Amino acid sequence: MERPAWAPRSIDISVPSVSRIYDFYLGGSHNFEVDREAARKAMEFMPGLPKIMQANRAFMRRAVRFAAAEGIDQFLDIGSGIPTFGNVHEVAAGSRPGSRVVYVDHDPVAVAHSQAVLAGNDDADVVAADLLKPQEILSSPQVERLIDLNRPVALLLVAILHFVEDADDPYGAVAELSDALAPGSLLVLTHASYEGIPLPAERAGGAVDVYKDIRNPLIMRSRDEIARFFEGYDMVEPGLVPMPRWRPEGAPEEEDPYAFSGFAGVGRTA
Ligand SMILES: C[S@@+](CC[C@H](N)C(=O)[O-])C[C@H]1O[C@@H](n2cnc3c(N)ncnc32)[C@H](O)[C@@H]1O
């Protein structure tokens, strides 16, 4: 298989990656046949998967606009993925020019492509780091240069925590990051769940198994388990809800039933 210029030498392009599968669902071009094969296999069980991803992106953009309207001009987006349409730095700058954004991902393709997209942008940067090592993120030169932790920040953990198993203590990582945030900061989060999927759990489980097969298990959590990530935060209205229900903008649209899978919420530090 030929290695395109955007694929770093360090990656094994015969192994599917979560960020490239997601890129495929969103109609992007930074994916390989192995990724598309895994994505199609998951879609045999859950044909509406791309609708879930689109609802996730739409929520994220609304939440960034909400944060900007609240006066927040600094964004730390962990598990940012491969840049696609309507990225956080574009949405933030559109609402609040001069906003600063630091992206974080542990996937080399996501990092390399983010670097390419952000070249020459003094207000945004990317860190190659793991969510499970919060201190590496917080003390990175990129965060030190762009984010003032004495002022409110929007911490985005959008569609990432469901890739972290309980044994790796995702709650501890979120708590450690939250402790570093100034009062008035926001936690913006989405998470996959069997709750809300318009399919019997066994069928949805077939799609979940695809991620297990590629050694990147998808951890479906209940609404209560997801709510625990917001410990210490005050929930912003309307709370933890299916993605299309979080502060929809304009007239309600006819949404695909799949868009109501999983949960989205925003919390504010006291
Ligand atoms: C489904 S994508 C979500 C992208 C973006 N946040 C969005 O919602 O559109 C999940 C991303 O999280 C990244 N990721 C998963 N586990 C991670 C970890 N432990 N540390 C950093 N990034 C991680 C993956 O590489 C992938 O790019």
Tab-separated table of C-alpha atoms and ligand atoms in Angstrom:
chain	number	residue	atom	x	y	z
A	1	MET	CA	0.000	0.000	0.000
A	2	GLU	CA	1.375	3.409	-0.923
A	3	ARG	CA	1.916	5.837	1.937
A	4	PRO	CA	0.487	9.285	1.167
A	5	ALA	CA	2.498	12.383	2.117
A	6	TRP	CA	0.188	13.170	5.059
A	7	ALA	CA	0.717	9.802	6.769
A	8	PRO	CA	3.630	9.975	9.234
A	9	ARG	CA	6.304	7.263	8.848
A	10	SER	CA	5.715	6.128	12.414
A	11	ILE	CA	2.237	4.740	11.802
A	12	ASP	CA	1.324	1.240	10.724
A	13	ILE	CA	-1.126	1.894	7.895
A	14	SER	CA	-2.314	-1.703	7.874
A	15	VAL	CA	-4.018	-1.233	11.266
A	16	PRO	CA	-7.300	0.732	11.430
A	17	SER	CA	-7.394	3.832	13.626
A	18	VAL	CA	-10.309	5.356	15.523
A	19	SER	CA	-9.614	8.857	14.225
A	20	ARG	CA	-9.372	7.749	10.577
A	21	ILE	CA	-12.567	5.652	10.883
A	22	TYR	CA	-14.285	8.751	12.280
A	23	ASP	CA	-12.856	10.835	9.421
A	24	PHE	CA	-14.419	8.354	6.977
A	25	TYR	CA	-17.848	8.572	8.669
A	26	LEU	CA	-17.680	12.348	8.330
A	27	GLY	CA	-16.833	12.147	4.622
A	28	GLY	CA	-13.133	13.040	5.045
A	29	SER	CA	-10.244	11.831	2.913
A	30	HIS	CA	-7.636	10.981	5.573
A	31	ASN	CA	-8.374	7.292	5.843
A	32	PHE	CA	-7.201	4.026	4.323
A	33	GLU	CA	-9.002	0.942	3.023
A	34	VAL	CA	-8.442	-0.824	6.400
A	35	ASP	CA	-10.278	2.039	8.126
A	36	ARG	CA	-13.109	2.044	5.590
A	37	GLU	CA	-13.459	-1.715	5.915
A	38	ALA	CA	-13.823	-1.467	9.718
A	39	ALA	CA	-16.280	1.429	9.319
A	40	ARG	CA	-18.414	-0.487	6.809
A	41	LYS	CA	-18.416	-3.544	9.056
A	42	ALA	CA	-19.684	-1.462	11.997
A	43	MET	CA	-22.304	0.101	9.719
A	44	GLU	CA	-23.662	-3.328	8.822
A	45	PHE	CA	-24.866	-3.440	12.438
A	46	MET	CA	-25.595	0.263	12.868
A	47	PRO	CA	-26.291	1.906	9.516
A	48	GLY	CA	-26.920	5.237	11.230
A	49	LEU	CA	-23.367	5.630	12.602
A	50	PRO	CA	-22.516	8.654	10.386
A	51	LYS	CA	-25.678	10.402	11.690
A	52	ILE	CA	-24.367	10.007	15.244
A	53	MET	CA	-21.022	11.533	14.223
A	54	GLN	CA	-22.743	14.443	12.466
A	55	ALA	CA	-24.934	15.133	15.512
A	56	ASN	CA	-21.776	15.023	17.643
A	57	ARG	CA	-20.003	17.623	15.463
A	58	ALA	CA	-23.117	19.825	15.361
A	59	PHE	CA	-23.369	19.728	19.177
A	60	MET	CA	-19.661	20.572	19.494
A	61	ARG	CA	-20.050	23.636	17.284
A	62	ARG	CA	-23.084	24.848	19.261
A	63	ALA	CA	-21.213	24.323	22.526
A	64	VAL	CA	-18.214	26.324	21.250
A	65	ARG	CA	-20.510	29.179	20.209
A	66	PHE	CA	-22.192	28.968	23.630
A	67	ALA	CA	-18.811	29.153	25.382
A	68	ALA	CA	-17.776	32.122	23.255
A	69	ALA	CA	-21.071	33.879	24.053
A	70	GLU	CA	-20.275	33.290	27.758
A	71	GLY	CA	-17.043	35.215	27.247
A	72	ILE	CA	-14.678	32.241	26.953
A	73	ASP	CA	-11.828	32.740	24.510
A	74	GLN	CA	-9.589	29.763	25.347
A	75	PHE	CA	-10.306	26.192	24.291
A	76	LEU	CA	-8.500	22.976	25.195
A	77	ASP	CA	-9.819	20.252	22.896
A	78	ILE	CA	-8.569	16.794	23.903
A	79	GLY	CA	-9.182	13.959	21.436
A	80	SER	CA	-9.613	16.570	18.729
A	81	GLY	CA	-9.241	14.114	15.841
A	82	ILE	CA	-8.406	14.766	12.198
A	83	PRO	CA	-9.444	18.300	11.223
A	84	THR	CA	-12.649	18.362	9.219
A	85	PHE	CA	-15.366	20.873	8.381
A	86	GLY	CA	-16.123	23.416	11.152
A	87	ASN	CA	-13.165	22.882	13.468
A	88	VAL	CA	-13.075	24.362	16.954
A	89	HIS	CA	-10.560	27.098	16.053
A	90	GLU	CA	-12.703	28.213	13.112
A	91	VAL	CA	-15.966	28.219	15.076
A	92	ALA	CA	-14.329	29.953	18.056
A	93	ALA	CA	-12.653	32.606	15.897
A	94	GLY	CA	-15.957	33.167	14.073
A	95	SER	CA	-17.711	33.918	17.368
A	96	ARG	CA	-14.852	35.547	19.248
A	97	PRO	CA	-11.903	36.663	17.101
A	98	GLY	CA	-8.529	36.118	18.770
A	99	SER	CA	-9.734	33.001	20.614
A	100	ARG	CA	-6.956	30.575	21.392
A	101	VAL	CA	-7.198	26.866	20.841
A	102	VAL	CA	-4.955	23.956	21.778
A	103	TYR	CA	-5.783	20.615	20.216
A	104	VAL	CA	-4.564	17.372	21.781
A	105	ASP	CA	-4.599	13.888	20.277
A	106	HIS	CA	-2.503	10.762	20.597
A	107	ASP	CA	-3.046	9.737	16.981
A	108	PRO	CA	-0.090	10.744	14.777
A	109	VAL	CA	-2.294	11.317	11.703
A	110	ALA	CA	-4.606	13.627	13.657
A	111	VAL	CA	-1.582	15.540	14.975
A	112	ALA	CA	0.203	15.776	11.615
A	113	HIS	CA	-2.895	16.955	9.797
A	114	SER	CA	-3.717	19.472	12.544
A	115	GLN	CA	-0.171	20.855	12.255
A	116	ALA	CA	-0.663	21.260	8.502
A	117	VAL	CA	-4.032	23.010	8.922
A	118	LEU	CA	-2.685	25.305	11.673
A	119	ALA	CA	0.578	26.299	9.960
A	120	GLY	CA	0.973	30.070	10.279
A	121	ASN	CA	-1.864	30.362	12.823
A	122	ASP	CA	-0.516	32.036	15.969
A	123	ASP	CA	-3.720	31.463	17.930
A	124	ALA	CA	-3.956	27.671	17.689
A	125	ASP	CA	-1.612	24.713	18.054
A	126	VAL	CA	-1.638	20.966	18.604
A	127	VAL	CA	-0.016	18.704	21.189
A	128	ALA	CA	0.704	15.013	20.678
A	129	ALA	CA	-0.295	13.661	24.084
A	130	ASP	CA	-2.505	11.251	25.934
A	131	LEU	CA	-5.606	12.248	27.867
A	132	LEU	CA	-4.454	9.838	30.566
A	133	LYS	CA	-1.393	12.017	31.233
A	134	PRO	CA	-3.026	15.338	32.123
A	135	GLN	CA	0.169	16.899	33.497
A	136	GLU	CA	1.945	16.383	30.156
A	137	ILE	CA	-0.875	18.249	28.470
A	138	LEU	CA	-1.067	21.053	31.034
A	139	SER	CA	2.681	21.651	31.097
A	140	SER	CA	3.157	21.406	27.313
A	141	PRO	CA	4.787	24.451	25.673
A	142	GLN	CA	1.667	24.842	23.506
A	143	VAL	CA	-0.657	25.135	26.527
A	144	GLU	CA	1.812	27.374	28.329
A	145	ARG	CA	1.995	29.688	25.311
A	146	LEU	CA	-1.688	29.862	24.418
A	147	ILE	CA	-3.795	29.125	27.502
A	148	ASP	CA	-3.902	31.194	30.672
A	149	LEU	CA	-5.122	28.746	33.303
A	150	ASN	CA	-5.942	31.620	35.639
A	151	ARG	CA	-8.836	32.543	33.351
A	152	PRO	CA	-11.838	30.404	32.283
A	153	VAL	CA	-11.212	27.742	29.659
A	154	ALA	CA	-13.575	25.494	27.731
A	155	LEU	CA	-12.283	21.947	28.126
A	156	LEU	CA	-13.617	19.801	25.304
A	157	LEU	CA	-13.767	16.044	25.758
A	158	VAL	CA	-15.958	15.310	22.773
A	159	ALA	CA	-16.343	11.675	21.710
A	160	ILE	CA	-13.117	10.593	23.434
A	161	LEU	CA	-14.011	9.239	26.889
A	162	HIS	CA	-15.804	6.235	25.413
A	163	PHE	CA	-12.387	5.059	24.206
A	164	VAL	CA	-11.037	4.913	27.763
A	165	GLU	CA	-11.695	1.799	29.830
A	166	ASP	CA	-12.525	2.063	33.536
A	167	ALA	CA	-9.250	0.280	34.339
A	168	ASP	CA	-7.418	3.335	32.919
A	169	ASP	CA	-9.359	5.646	35.244
A	170	PRO	CA	-10.971	8.162	32.890
A	171	TYR	CA	-12.726	9.742	35.913
A	172	GLY	CA	-9.338	10.424	37.528
A	173	ALA	CA	-7.988	12.039	34.344
A	174	VAL	CA	-11.039	14.309	34.025
A	175	ALA	CA	-10.793	15.262	37.717
A	176	GLU	CA	-7.090	16.104	37.343
A	177	LEU	CA	-7.765	18.329	34.342
A	178	SER	CA	-10.776	19.918	36.052
A	179	ASP	CA	-8.668	20.785	39.100
A	180	ALA	CA	-6.423	22.908	36.876
A	181	LEU	CA	-9.315	25.038	35.568
A	182	ALA	CA	-10.213	28.515	36.830
A	183	PRO	CA	-13.748	29.202	38.129
A	184	GLY	CA	-16.201	29.829	35.303
A	185	SER	CA	-14.550	27.225	33.052
A	186	LEU	CA	-16.715	24.830	31.045
A	187	LEU	CA	-16.506	21.079	30.494
A	188	VAL	CA	-17.998	20.136	27.106
A	189	LEU	CA	-18.511	16.408	26.720
A	190	THR	CA	-20.190	13.791	24.564
A	191	HIS	CA	-20.203	10.055	25.191
A	192	ALA	CA	-21.555	6.939	23.485
A	193	SER	CA	-24.218	4.875	25.234
A	194	TYR	CA	-26.605	2.030	24.477
A	195	GLU	CA	-29.303	4.388	25.770
A	196	GLY	CA	-31.105	6.040	22.880
A	197	ILE	CA	-29.855	3.793	20.078
A	198	PRO	CA	-32.873	2.872	17.921
A	199	LEU	CA	-31.810	-0.788	17.791
A	200	PRO	CA	-31.774	-3.813	20.108
A	201	ALA	CA	-28.558	-3.776	22.201
A	202	GLU	CA	-27.339	-7.070	20.608
A	203	ARG	CA	-27.359	-5.457	17.201
A	204	ALA	CA	-25.619	-2.303	18.361
A	205	GLY	CA	-23.203	-4.633	20.142
A	206	GLY	CA	-22.076	-5.914	16.723
A	207	ALA	CA	-20.795	-2.427	15.888
A	208	VAL	CA	-19.140	-2.117	19.285
A	209	ASP	CA	-17.364	-5.462	18.647
A	210	VAL	CA	-15.692	-4.004	15.555
A	211	TYR	CA	-13.819	-1.567	17.815
A	212	LYS	CA	-12.874	-4.428	20.126
A	213	ASP	CA	-11.485	-6.307	17.106
A	214	ILE	CA	-9.242	-3.374	16.208
A	215	ARG	CA	-8.045	-3.213	19.840
A	216	ASN	CA	-9.664	0.158	20.474
A	217	PRO	CA	-12.686	-0.908	22.497
A	218	LEU	CA	-15.673	1.395	22.562
A	219	ILE	CA	-16.931	1.627	26.155
A	220	MET	CA	-20.658	2.209	26.216
A	221	ARG	CA	-21.640	3.898	29.507
A	222	SER	CA	-25.038	4.539	31.043
A	223	ARG	CA	-26.360	8.079	31.465
A	224	ASP	CA	-25.570	7.887	35.202
A	225	GLU	CA	-21.995	6.797	34.530
A	226	ILE	CA	-21.552	9.648	32.058
A	227	ALA	CA	-23.053	12.145	34.519
A	228	ARG	CA	-20.278	11.213	36.989
A	229	PHE	CA	-17.705	12.919	34.732
A	230	PHE	CA	-19.361	16.197	35.730
A	231	GLU	CA	-18.733	15.778	39.451
A	232	GLY	CA	-17.952	19.211	40.904
A	233	TYR	CA	-19.573	21.034	37.951
A	234	ASP	CA	-22.942	22.803	37.768
A	235	MET	CA	-24.783	21.557	34.714
A	236	VAL	CA	-25.689	24.177	32.143
A	237	GLU	CA	-29.327	23.876	30.987
A	238	PRO	CA	-30.714	21.548	29.636
A	239	GLY	CA	-28.287	19.157	31.386
A	240	LEU	CA	-27.041	15.842	30.048
A	241	VAL	CA	-29.281	15.077	27.073
A	242	PRO	CA	-29.257	13.402	23.637
A	243	MET	CA	-27.086	15.544	21.338
A	244	PRO	CA	-29.811	17.201	19.194
A	245	ARG	CA	-31.633	18.283	22.382
A	246	TRP	CA	-28.727	20.385	23.681
A	247	ARG	CA	-29.680	24.005	22.884
A	248	PRO	CA	-30.798	23.441	19.281
A	249	GLU	CA	-30.422	26.558	17.163
A	250	GLY	CA	-33.212	27.789	14.896
A	251	ALA	CA	-36.351	25.817	14.094
A	252	PRO	CA	-36.239	22.168	15.189
A	253	GLU	CA	-35.164	19.996	12.305
A	254	GLU	CA	-36.336	16.530	11.453
A	255	GLU	CA	-33.520	14.528	13.058
A	256	ASP	CA	-32.524	10.996	12.220
A	257	PRO	CA	-33.394	8.646	15.152
A	258	TYR	CA	-29.713	7.641	15.357
A	259	ALA	CA	-28.758	11.217	16.268
A	260	PHE	CA	-30.373	10.596	19.682
A	261	SER	CA	-27.850	7.885	20.601
A	262	GLY	CA	-25.531	8.781	23.468
A	263	PHE	CA	-25.364	11.964	25.538
A	264	ALA	CA	-24.011	15.504	25.468
A	265	GLY	CA	-23.634	18.056	28.220
A	266	VAL	CA	-21.835	21.174	29.392
A	267	GLY	CA	-20.866	21.842	33.005
A	268	ARG	CA	-19.519	25.002	34.617
A	269	THR	CA	-16.955	25.127	37.427
A	270	ALA	CA	-18.086	27.063	40.461
B	1	LIG	C1	-14.147	9.994	17.535
B	1	LIG	S1	-12.746	11.059	17.514
B	1	LIG	C2	-13.460	12.588	18.063
B	1	LIG	C3	-12.886	13.817	17.390
B	1	LIG	C4	-13.517	15.144	17.836
B	1	LIG	N1	-13.354	15.363	19.258
B	1	LIG	C5	-14.978	15.186	17.496
B	1	LIG	O1	-15.793	14.885	18.362
B	1	LIG	O2	-15.328	15.470	16.348
B	1	LIG	C6	-11.861	10.538	18.971
B	1	LIG	C7	-10.428	11.029	19.017
B	1	LIG	O3	-9.903	10.789	20.324
B	1	LIG	C8	-8.555	10.384	20.188
B	1	LIG	N2	-8.180	9.655	21.409
B	1	LIG	C9	-8.682	8.489	21.862
B	1	LIG	N3	-8.117	8.155	23.054
B	1	LIG	C10	-7.227	9.142	23.331
B	1	LIG	C11	-6.327	9.372	24.425
B	1	LIG	N4	-6.234	8.514	25.432
B	1	LIG	N5	-5.556	10.486	24.398
B	1	LIG	C12	-5.643	11.371	23.363
B	1	LIG	N6	-6.481	11.199	22.311
B	1	LIG	C13	-7.256	10.098	22.291
B	1	LIG	C14	-8.534	9.530	18.943
B	1	LIG	O4	-7.236	9.439	18.397
B	1	LIG	C15	-9.511	10.303	18.046
B	1	LIG	O5	-8.834	11.237	17.235
